[in-house]
XYZ file of C-alpha atoms in Angstrom:
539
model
C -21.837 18.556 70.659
C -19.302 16.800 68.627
C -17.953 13.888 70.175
C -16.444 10.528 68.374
C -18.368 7.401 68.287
C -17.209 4.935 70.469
C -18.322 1.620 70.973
C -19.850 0.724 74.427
C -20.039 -2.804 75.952
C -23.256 -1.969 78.171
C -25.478 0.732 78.694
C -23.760 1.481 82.359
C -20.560 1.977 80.722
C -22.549 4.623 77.946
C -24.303 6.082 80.813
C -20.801 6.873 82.833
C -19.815 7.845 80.042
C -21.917 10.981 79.717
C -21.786 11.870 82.988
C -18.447 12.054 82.528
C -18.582 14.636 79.731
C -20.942 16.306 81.746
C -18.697 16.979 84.210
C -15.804 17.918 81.795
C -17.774 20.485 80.951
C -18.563 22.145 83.858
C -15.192 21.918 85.336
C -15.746 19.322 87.818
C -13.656 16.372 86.192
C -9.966 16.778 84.344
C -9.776 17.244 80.985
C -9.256 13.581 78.691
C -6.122 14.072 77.176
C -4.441 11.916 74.433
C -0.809 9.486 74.212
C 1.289 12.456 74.001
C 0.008 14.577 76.809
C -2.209 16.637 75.046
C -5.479 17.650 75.989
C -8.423 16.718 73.670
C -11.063 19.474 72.409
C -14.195 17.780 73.147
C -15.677 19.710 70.045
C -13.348 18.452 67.511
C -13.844 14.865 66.209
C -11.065 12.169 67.267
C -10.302 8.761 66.698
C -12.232 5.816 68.295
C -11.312 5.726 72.088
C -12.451 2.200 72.476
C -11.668 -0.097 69.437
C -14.193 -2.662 68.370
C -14.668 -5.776 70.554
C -13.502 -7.896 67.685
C -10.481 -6.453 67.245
C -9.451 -7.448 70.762
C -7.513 -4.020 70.902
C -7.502 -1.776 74.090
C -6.109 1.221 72.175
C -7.766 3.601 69.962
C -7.347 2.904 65.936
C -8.867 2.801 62.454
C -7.171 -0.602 61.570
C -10.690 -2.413 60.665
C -10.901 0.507 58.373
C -8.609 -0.590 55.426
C -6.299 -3.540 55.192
C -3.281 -2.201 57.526
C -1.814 -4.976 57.180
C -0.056 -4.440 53.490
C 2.627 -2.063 53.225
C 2.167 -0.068 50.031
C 5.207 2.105 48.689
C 3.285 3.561 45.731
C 3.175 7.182 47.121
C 6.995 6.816 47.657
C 9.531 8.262 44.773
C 11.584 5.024 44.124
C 12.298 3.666 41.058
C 14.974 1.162 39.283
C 18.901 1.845 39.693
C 19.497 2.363 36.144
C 22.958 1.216 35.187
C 23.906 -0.247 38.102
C 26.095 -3.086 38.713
C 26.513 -5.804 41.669
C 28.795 -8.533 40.640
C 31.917 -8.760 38.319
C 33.134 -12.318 37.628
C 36.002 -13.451 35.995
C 35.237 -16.323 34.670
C 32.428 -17.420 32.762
C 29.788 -19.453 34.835
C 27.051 -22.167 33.300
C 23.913 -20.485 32.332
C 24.794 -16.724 31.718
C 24.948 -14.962 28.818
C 26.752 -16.268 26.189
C 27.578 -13.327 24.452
C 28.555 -10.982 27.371
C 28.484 -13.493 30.133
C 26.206 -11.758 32.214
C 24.082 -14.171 34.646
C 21.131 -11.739 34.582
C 20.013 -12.620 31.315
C 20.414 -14.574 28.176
C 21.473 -14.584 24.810
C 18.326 -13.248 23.319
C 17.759 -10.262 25.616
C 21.535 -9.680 25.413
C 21.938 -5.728 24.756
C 25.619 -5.476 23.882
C 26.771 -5.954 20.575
C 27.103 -9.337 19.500
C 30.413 -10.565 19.509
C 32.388 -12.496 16.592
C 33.313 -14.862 19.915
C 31.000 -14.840 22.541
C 32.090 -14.635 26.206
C 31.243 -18.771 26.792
C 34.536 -19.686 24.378
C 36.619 -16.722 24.689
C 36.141 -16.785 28.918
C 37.263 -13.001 28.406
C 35.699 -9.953 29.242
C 33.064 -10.759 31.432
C 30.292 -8.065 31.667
C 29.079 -7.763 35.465
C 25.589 -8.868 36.191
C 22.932 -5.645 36.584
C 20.667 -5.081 39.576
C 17.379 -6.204 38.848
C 15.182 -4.988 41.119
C 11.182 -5.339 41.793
C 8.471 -3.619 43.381
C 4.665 -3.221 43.152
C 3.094 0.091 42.779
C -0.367 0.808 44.222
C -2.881 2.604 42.121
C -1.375 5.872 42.290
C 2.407 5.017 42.016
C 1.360 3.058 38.566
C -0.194 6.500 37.023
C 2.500 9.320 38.293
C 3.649 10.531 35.548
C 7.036 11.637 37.336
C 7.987 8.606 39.133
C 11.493 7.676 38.424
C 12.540 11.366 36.984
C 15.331 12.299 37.845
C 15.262 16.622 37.942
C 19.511 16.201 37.636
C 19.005 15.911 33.940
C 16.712 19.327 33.742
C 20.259 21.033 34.318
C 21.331 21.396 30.788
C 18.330 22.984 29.332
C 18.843 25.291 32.052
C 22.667 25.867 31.395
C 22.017 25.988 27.529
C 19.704 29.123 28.483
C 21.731 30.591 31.143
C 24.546 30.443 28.332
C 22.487 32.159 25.701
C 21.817 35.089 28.119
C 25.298 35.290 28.766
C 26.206 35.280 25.420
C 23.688 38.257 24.559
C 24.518 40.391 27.340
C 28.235 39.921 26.246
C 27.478 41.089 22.682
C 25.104 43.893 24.074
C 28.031 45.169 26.305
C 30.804 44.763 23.335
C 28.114 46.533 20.774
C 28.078 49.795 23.317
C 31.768 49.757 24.253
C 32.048 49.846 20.257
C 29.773 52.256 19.915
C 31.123 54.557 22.383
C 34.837 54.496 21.390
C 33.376 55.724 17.808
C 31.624 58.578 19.481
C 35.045 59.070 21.559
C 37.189 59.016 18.503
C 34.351 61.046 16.400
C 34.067 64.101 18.607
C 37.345 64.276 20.980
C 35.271 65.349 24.186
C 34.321 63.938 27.238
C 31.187 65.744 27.643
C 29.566 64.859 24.586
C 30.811 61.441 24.867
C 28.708 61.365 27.680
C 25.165 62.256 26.670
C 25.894 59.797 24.150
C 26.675 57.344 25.979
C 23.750 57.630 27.835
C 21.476 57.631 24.560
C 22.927 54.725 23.530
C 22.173 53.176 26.927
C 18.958 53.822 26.157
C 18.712 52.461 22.784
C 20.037 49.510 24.005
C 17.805 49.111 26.679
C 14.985 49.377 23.724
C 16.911 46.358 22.564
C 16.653 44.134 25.224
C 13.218 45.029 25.297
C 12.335 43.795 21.863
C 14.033 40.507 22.689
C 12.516 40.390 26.061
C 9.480 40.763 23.455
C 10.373 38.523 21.033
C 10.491 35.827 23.874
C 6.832 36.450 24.686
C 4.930 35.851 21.952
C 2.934 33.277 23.251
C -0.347 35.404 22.986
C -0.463 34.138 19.537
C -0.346 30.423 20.231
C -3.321 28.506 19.666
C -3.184 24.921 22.590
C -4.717 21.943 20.618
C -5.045 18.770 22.139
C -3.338 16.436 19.339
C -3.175 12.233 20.347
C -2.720 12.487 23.837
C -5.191 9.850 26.108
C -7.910 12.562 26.015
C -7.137 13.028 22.586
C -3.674 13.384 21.243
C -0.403 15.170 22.581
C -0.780 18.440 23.105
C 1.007 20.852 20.106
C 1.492 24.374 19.541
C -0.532 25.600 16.574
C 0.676 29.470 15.391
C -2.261 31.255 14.744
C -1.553 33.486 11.476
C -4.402 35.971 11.874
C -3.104 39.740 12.828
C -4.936 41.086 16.101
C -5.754 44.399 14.258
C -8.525 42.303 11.265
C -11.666 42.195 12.198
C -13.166 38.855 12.108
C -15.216 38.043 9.330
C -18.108 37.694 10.715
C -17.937 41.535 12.042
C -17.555 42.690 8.419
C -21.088 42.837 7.859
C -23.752 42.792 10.624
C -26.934 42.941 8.563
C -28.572 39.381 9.391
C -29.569 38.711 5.967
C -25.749 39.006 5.087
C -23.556 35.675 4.348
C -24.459 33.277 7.111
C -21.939 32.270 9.198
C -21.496 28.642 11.060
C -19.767 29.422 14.778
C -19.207 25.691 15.244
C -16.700 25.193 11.993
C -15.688 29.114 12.318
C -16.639 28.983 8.090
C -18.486 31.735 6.597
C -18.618 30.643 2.387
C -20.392 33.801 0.945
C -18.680 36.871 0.872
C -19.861 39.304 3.544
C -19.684 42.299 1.496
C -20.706 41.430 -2.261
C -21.111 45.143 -3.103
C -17.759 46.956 -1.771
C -15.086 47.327 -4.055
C -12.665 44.437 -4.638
C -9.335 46.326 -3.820
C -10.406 47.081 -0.640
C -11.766 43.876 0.416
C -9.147 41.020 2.258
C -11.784 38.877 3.069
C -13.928 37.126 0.088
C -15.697 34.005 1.345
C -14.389 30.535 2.280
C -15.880 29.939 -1.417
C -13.173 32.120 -3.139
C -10.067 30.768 -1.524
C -11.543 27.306 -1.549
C -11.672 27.277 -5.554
C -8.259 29.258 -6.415
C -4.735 28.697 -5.438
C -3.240 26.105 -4.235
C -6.309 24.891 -2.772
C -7.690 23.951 -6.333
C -4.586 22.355 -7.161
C -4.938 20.618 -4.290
C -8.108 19.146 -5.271
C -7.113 18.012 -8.351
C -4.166 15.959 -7.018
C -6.979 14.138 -5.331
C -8.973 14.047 -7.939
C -5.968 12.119 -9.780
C -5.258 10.022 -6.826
C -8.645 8.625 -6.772
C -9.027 8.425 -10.498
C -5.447 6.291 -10.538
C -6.615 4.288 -7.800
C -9.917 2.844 -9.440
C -7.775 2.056 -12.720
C -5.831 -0.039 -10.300
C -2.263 1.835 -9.632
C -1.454 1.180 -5.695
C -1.750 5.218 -4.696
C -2.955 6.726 -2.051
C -3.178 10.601 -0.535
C -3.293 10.109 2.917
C -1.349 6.936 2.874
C 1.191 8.624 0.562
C 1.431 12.347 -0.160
C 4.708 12.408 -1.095
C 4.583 9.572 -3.935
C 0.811 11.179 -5.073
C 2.600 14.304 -5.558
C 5.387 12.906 -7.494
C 3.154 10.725 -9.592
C 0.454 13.547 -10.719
C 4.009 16.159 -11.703
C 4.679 13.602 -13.622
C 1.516 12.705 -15.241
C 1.080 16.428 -15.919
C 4.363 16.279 -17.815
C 3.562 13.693 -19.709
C -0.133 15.393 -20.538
C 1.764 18.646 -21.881
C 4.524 16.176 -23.505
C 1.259 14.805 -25.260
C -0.181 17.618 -26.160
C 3.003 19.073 -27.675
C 3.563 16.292 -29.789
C -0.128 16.395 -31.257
C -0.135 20.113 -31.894
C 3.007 19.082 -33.787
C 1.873 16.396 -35.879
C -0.960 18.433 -36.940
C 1.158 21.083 -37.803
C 3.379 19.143 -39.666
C 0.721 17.676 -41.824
C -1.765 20.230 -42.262
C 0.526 23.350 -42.325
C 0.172 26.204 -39.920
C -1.635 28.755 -40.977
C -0.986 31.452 -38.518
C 2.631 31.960 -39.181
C 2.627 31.757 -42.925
C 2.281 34.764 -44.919
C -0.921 35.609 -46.730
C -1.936 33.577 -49.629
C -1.561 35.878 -53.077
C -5.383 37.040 -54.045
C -4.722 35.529 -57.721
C -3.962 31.924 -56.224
C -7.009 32.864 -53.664
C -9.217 32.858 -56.727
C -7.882 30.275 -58.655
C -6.171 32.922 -61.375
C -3.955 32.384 -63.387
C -1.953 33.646 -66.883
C -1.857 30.825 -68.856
C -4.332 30.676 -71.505
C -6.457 27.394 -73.059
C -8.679 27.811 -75.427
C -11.523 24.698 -76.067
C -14.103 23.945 -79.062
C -17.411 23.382 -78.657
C -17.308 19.666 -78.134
C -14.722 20.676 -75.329
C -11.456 19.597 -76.706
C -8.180 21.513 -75.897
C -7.356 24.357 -79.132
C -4.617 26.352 -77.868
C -2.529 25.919 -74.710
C -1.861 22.814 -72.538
C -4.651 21.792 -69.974
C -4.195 21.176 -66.808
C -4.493 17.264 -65.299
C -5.851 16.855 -62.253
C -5.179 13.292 -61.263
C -8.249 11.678 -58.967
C -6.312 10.881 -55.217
C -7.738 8.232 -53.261
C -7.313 7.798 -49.291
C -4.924 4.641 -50.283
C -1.764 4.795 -50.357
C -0.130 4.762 -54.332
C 3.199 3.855 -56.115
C 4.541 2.965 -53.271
C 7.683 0.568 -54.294
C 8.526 -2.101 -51.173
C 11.340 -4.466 -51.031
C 13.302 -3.166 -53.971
C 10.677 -3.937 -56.422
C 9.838 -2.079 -59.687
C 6.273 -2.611 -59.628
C 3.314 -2.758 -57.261
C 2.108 -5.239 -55.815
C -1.111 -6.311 -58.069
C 0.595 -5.581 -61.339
C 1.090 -9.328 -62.296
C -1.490 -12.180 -62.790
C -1.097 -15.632 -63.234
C -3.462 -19.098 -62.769
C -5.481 -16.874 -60.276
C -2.991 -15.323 -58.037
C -1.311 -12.000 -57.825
C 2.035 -10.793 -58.257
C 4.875 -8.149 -59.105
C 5.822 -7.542 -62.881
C 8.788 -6.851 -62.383
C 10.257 -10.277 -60.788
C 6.650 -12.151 -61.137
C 6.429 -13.638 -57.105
C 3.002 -13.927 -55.551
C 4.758 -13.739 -52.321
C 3.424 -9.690 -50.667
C 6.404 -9.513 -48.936
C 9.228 -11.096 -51.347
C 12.411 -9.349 -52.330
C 12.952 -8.159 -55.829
C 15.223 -10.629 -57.881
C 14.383 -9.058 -61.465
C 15.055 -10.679 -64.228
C 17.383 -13.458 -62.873
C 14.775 -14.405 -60.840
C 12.250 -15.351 -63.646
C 14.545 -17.475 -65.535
C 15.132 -19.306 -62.175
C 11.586 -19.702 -61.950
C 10.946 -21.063 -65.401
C 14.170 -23.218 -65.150
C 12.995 -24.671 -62.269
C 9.711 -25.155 -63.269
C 11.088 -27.076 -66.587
C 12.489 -29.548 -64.475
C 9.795 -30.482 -62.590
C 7.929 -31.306 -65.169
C 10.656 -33.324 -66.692
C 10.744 -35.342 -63.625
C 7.308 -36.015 -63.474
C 7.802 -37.382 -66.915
C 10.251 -39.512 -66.523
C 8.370 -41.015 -63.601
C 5.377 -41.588 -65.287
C 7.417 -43.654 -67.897
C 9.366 -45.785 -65.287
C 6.130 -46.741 -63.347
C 4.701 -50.097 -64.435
C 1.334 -51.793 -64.211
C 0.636 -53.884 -60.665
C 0.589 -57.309 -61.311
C -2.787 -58.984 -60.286
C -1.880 -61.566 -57.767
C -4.711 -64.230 -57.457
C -5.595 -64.528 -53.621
C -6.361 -68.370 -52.409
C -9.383 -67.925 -50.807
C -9.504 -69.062 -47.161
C -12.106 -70.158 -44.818
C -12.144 -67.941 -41.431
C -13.873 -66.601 -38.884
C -16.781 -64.491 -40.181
C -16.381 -65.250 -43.394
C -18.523 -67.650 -46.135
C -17.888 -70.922 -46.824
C -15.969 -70.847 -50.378
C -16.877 -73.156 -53.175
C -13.173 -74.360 -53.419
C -12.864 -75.251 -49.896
C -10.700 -77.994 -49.009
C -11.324 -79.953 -45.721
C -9.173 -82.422 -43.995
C -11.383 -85.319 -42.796
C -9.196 -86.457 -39.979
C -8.787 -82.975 -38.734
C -12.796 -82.460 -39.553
C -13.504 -85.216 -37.289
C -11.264 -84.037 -34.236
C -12.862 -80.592 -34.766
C -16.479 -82.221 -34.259
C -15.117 -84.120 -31.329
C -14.287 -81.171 -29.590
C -16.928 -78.930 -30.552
C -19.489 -81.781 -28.779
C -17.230 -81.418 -25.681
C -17.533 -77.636 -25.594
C -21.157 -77.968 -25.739
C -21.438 -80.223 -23.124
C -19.011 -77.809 -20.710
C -21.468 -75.288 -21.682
C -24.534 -77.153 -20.391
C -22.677 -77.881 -17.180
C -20.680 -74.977 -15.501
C -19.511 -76.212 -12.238
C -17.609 -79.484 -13.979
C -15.570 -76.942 -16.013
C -12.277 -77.442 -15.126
C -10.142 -74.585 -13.548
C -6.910 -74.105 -15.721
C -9.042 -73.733 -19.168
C -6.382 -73.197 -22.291
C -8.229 -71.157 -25.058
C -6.742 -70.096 -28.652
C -7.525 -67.220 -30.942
C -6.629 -69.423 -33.893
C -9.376 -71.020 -35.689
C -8.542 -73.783 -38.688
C -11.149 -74.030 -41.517
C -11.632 -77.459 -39.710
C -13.294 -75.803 -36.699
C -14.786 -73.350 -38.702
C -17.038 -76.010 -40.292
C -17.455 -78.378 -37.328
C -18.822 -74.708 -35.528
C -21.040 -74.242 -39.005
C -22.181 -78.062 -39.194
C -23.252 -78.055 -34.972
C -24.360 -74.492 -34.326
C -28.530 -74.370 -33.968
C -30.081 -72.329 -36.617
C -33.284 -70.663 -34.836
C -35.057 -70.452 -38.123
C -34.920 -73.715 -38.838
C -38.611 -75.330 -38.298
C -37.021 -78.764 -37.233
C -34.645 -77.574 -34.755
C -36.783 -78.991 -31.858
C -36.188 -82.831 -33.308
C -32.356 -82.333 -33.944
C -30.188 -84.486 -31.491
């Protein structure tokens, strides 16, 4: 028996209650019946009929089973009033835009074009304030996808179909009127125009059928799941393969044939080595991967990484484009290259493949002139033939207008030219002039040396009175002044005695640089010589 679970305050009131059932049952009590009148299938599962004592509710609920109390409008289809408007002022009020002089927002989220004069100082052409609205969503309402469509602006896509179906039917029914006034005009009878009228009803039908055709061509559509949430957005991918080829790995069943991997759909050895070539249109992931484009293909990325590590900024996946431009390029210039070198080669060496054929008596090294030599090997008769030694340096080669080479003129160990006689490599030829230049001016240099040889004279020797100073010896000549000797000794005693006692040193001490012989020989006469053995008795 199915009953619903109610909540009892005693045991009496449990026990009354099934008797009361009980008696329900066998027909001796009414039927329980429900707010609206309705009589209640005791073997069907209700609602509580006594609510929970701490609810202090006499009626039957399921409040304590969620919070009832919070009034959720996710499941509802509302959304925001796009474009709507609910004030329009006329004058400009403190705080709204400045630009528009809208009071919903401000200058910075301002999405009208920013005028030369904003609305604050022009007080002109307010824009009304837009309804803001808000509203929370529960779980559900935040992930429907179509909350807030509106299935008004479906209606074009529709039209712009319903249009192209007109438009074909139109051009169907002016192609057979066409077609029929031909047959009309062609055979000038009613009957005939008839029967073909009716065949080209029926060629027209075949028409619509193709396109009917044409539209349903999605058998051929590959669904891959491209940077949506589970992966990607979903995009059509055409698959190119014709239903009527076999797949390759039904070309050749023998299991020791080319293996085939079902998870990458790759099969790299050909699945029939031995068959003829012409009648094979499958070959091996192996084959197509190393011909066509796809080699090219590798060697642009070959020359993407190769660019990279010499440290140009390219990149393939980054950049396919500017990769692609870059290694055209570089390929030009490698041909350009090449070009140039065949040239240069050519140019130099000769090309031996388009000149004629050398004569057999040149070949050999024959020729008609005659020499006769004697036995010591000197020429007789004829003229004999000079072959002049070449070396891999260059020779009489004439630079700068000169007549000479360079090397052809010595002089007080430096090279020159002959022909104008600088030692300068890269002078310019004067000739002739230029050596009598040279030897003028070289005539009056010496002259002026001369003549300043003759006008220098002897120094005159200037006798030196020999001073006494500071590091320097006593001289024999010396002469002292005795007053100026004895003030000299007078303060040398007082230095000494300063010396001896630091702390009666006065503060502003004056001291000189200059030092008179005087001082010089009161410092000589009082000093202490340390290798004198009667230093100890001195005063």
């Amino acid at each position: 028996m199915a009953t619903a679970s109610v909540a009892f305050k005693s045991r009496e009131d449990h026990r009354k209650q099934i008797e009361l059932e009980e008696a329900r049952k066998a027909g001796l009590a009414p039927a329980e019946v429900d707010e609206d009148g309705k009589e209640i299938n005791p073997h069907i599962p209700q609602y509580m009929s006594s609510a929970p004592w701490y609810l202090k509710s006499e009626k039957p609920s399921l409040k304590h089973q969620k919070n009832w109390k919070v009034d959720s409008v996710g499941n509802k289809k509302i959304w925001y009033d796009r474009g709507a408007k609910i004030h329009q002022a006329e004058k400009y009020r403190k705080g709204a835009c400045q630009n528009c002089g809208a009071m919903t927002h401000d200058v910075k989220a301002c999405m009208d074009r920013p005028r030369k004069i904003g609305a604050k100082y022009t007080n002109m052409h307010i824009a009304p304030d837009e309804k803001i609205e808000s509203f929370e969503l529960d779980y559900d309402g935040k992930r429907d996808r179509w909350n807030g469509y509106d299935p008004s602006s479906y209606r074009h896509v529709v039209a712009s179909y319903e249009a192209k179906d007109e438009a074909r039917k139109k051009y169907l029914k002016e192609q057979k009127l066409k077609k029929l006034e031909e047959k009309i005009n062609k055979n000038g009878c009613d009957g005939d125009a008839t029967s073909d009228g009716e065949e080209e009803d029926d060629e027209l039908r075949v028409d619509e059928a193709k396109v009917d055709e044409s539209k349903q061509t999605d058998f051929a559509k590959v669904e891959k799941r491209v940077r949506t949430t589970g992966g990607g957005s979903t995009g059509t991918v055409r698959n190119l393969r014709i239903r009527e080829d076999p797949a390759k790995y039904l070309l050749n069943l023998d299991l020791n044939s080319a293996h085939y991997d079902p998870k990458t759909r790759s099969m790299r050895e050909d699945p029939l080595p031995d068959a003829d070539p012409n009648d094979k249109f499958y070959l091996g992931d192996n084959h197509y991967r190393n011909s066509g484009q796809a080699l090219d293909f590798k060697q642009l990325n070959v020359h993407s990484w190769e660019a990279f590590d010499k440290g140009q900024d390219m990149n393939m996946q980054a950049a396919p484009s500017q990769a692609e431009l870059l290694y055209r390029n570089f390929k030009a210039g490698k041909d350009k290259l090449k070009s140039q070198t065949k040239q240069t080669i050519m140019e130099k060496y000769g090309d031996a493949a388009t000149r004629d054929e050398i004569p057999m008596e040149l070949l050999l090294g024959q020729t008609e002139k005659q020499v006769e030599y004697d036995r010591a090997g000197r020429v007789i008769k004829g003229q004999e033939v000079v072959v002049i030694p070449k070396s891999k340096y260059e020779e009489d080669v004439l630079t700068n207008n000169h007549t000479s080479v360079w090397g052809s003129w010595w002089k007080d160990h430096q090279w020159g030219y002959k022909c104008c006689q600088q030692t300068i490599r890269n002078s310019y030829c004067t000739g002739s002039a230029g050596i009598e230049a040279a030897e003028a001016s070289l005539d009056l240099m010496k002259a002026n040396i001369a003549r300043k040889e003759a006008s220098e004279e002897s120094p005159k020797k200037v006798e030196e009175k020999r001073m006494a100073s500071w590091g320097t010896d006593t001289p024999e000549d010396l002469e002292l002044n005795e007053e100026a000797l004895a003030n000299a000794l007078r303060k040398e005693d007082l230095s000494r005695k300063e010396e001896k006692n630091e702390r009666k040193r006065k503060y502003n001490v004056e001291y000189t640089n200059d030092v008179t012989p005087e001082e010089m020989e009161a410092y000589r006469m009082k000093r202490v010589h340390h290798d004198d053995p009667m230093k100890d008795f001195l005063g």
